[in-house]
Amino acid sequence: MIAIIQIILAVLIIILILLQERSSGMSGLFGGSSDGGYYQARRGMEKTIFYLTIILIIAFVGVAVVQLYRP
């Protein structure tokens, strides 16, 4: 049961990380930026996705620790 929860959390984390695309194109793929690299604050849905990703990662680690100590 815990393994299934971990798989679901992992898939959700992957989806949320992919939704956080900062720049597009080949320059974004290799770390380059066409906008000069300025800082942009997260707003609205982007901020919600960011915090939800953090919460799911913490839950994933918590489930992994529980599975580690489970007899």
Coordinates of C-alpha atoms in Angstrom, one line a residue:
M1 CA 0.0 0.0 0.0
I2 CA 2.8 2.4 0.9
A3 CA 4.6 1.6 -2.4
I4 CA 1.4 2.6 -4.4
I5 CA 1.2 5.9 -2.5
Q6 CA 4.9 6.6 -3.3
I7 CA 4.3 5.9 -7.0
I8 CA 1.3 8.3 -7.1
L9 CA 3.3 11.0 -5.3
A10 CA 6.2 10.5 -7.6
V11 CA 4.0 10.9 -10.7
L12 CA 2.3 14.0 -9.3
I13 CA 5.7 15.5 -8.4
I14 CA 7.0 14.9 -12.0
I15 CA 3.8 16.5 -13.5
L16 CA 4.1 19.6 -11.2
I17 CA 7.8 20.0 -12.0
L18 CA 7.1 19.9 -15.7
L19 CA 4.4 22.5 -15.3
Q20 CA 7.0 24.9 -13.8
E21 CA 8.7 25.6 -17.1
R22 CA 10.6 28.8 -16.9
S23 CA 11.9 29.3 -20.4
S24 CA 11.1 27.5 -23.6
G25 CA 13.2 26.5 -26.6
M26 CA 16.7 25.0 -26.8
S27 CA 18.3 27.7 -24.7
G28 CA 16.0 26.8 -21.8
L29 CA 16.9 23.2 -22.3
F30 CA 20.6 23.9 -21.8
G31 CA 20.2 26.5 -19.1
G32 CA 20.5 29.6 -21.2
S33 CA 18.0 32.4 -21.0
S34 CA 16.9 34.7 -23.7
D35 CA 15.5 37.3 -21.3
G36 CA 18.7 38.3 -19.7
G37 CA 18.3 36.2 -16.6
Y38 CA 16.3 38.7 -14.5
Y39 CA 14.3 37.7 -11.4
Q40 CA 10.6 37.2 -11.8
A41 CA 8.3 36.7 -8.8
R42 CA 5.9 33.8 -8.8
R43 CA 2.3 34.8 -9.0
G44 CA -1.1 33.2 -9.1
M45 CA -1.2 29.6 -10.3
E46 CA 2.6 29.4 -10.7
K47 CA 3.0 30.1 -6.9
T48 CA 0.3 27.5 -6.0
I49 CA 2.0 24.9 -8.2
F50 CA 5.4 25.7 -6.6
Y51 CA 4.1 25.3 -3.0
L52 CA 2.1 22.2 -3.9
T53 CA 5.3 20.7 -5.3
I54 CA 7.2 21.4 -2.1
I55 CA 4.4 19.8 0.0
L56 CA 4.3 16.7 -2.2
I57 CA 8.1 16.3 -1.9
I58 CA 7.9 16.5 1.9
A59 CA 5.1 13.9 1.8
F60 CA 7.1 11.7 -0.5
V61 CA 10.1 11.8 1.9
G62 CA 7.8 11.2 4.9
V63 CA 6.3 8.1 3.2
A64 CA 9.8 6.9 2.3
V65 CA 10.9 7.2 5.9
V66 CA 7.8 5.4 7.1
Q67 CA 8.4 2.6 4.6
L68 CA 12.1 2.4 5.8
Y69 CA 11.1 1.8 9.4
R70 CA 8.1 -0.4 8.8
P71 CA 8.7 -4.0 9.8

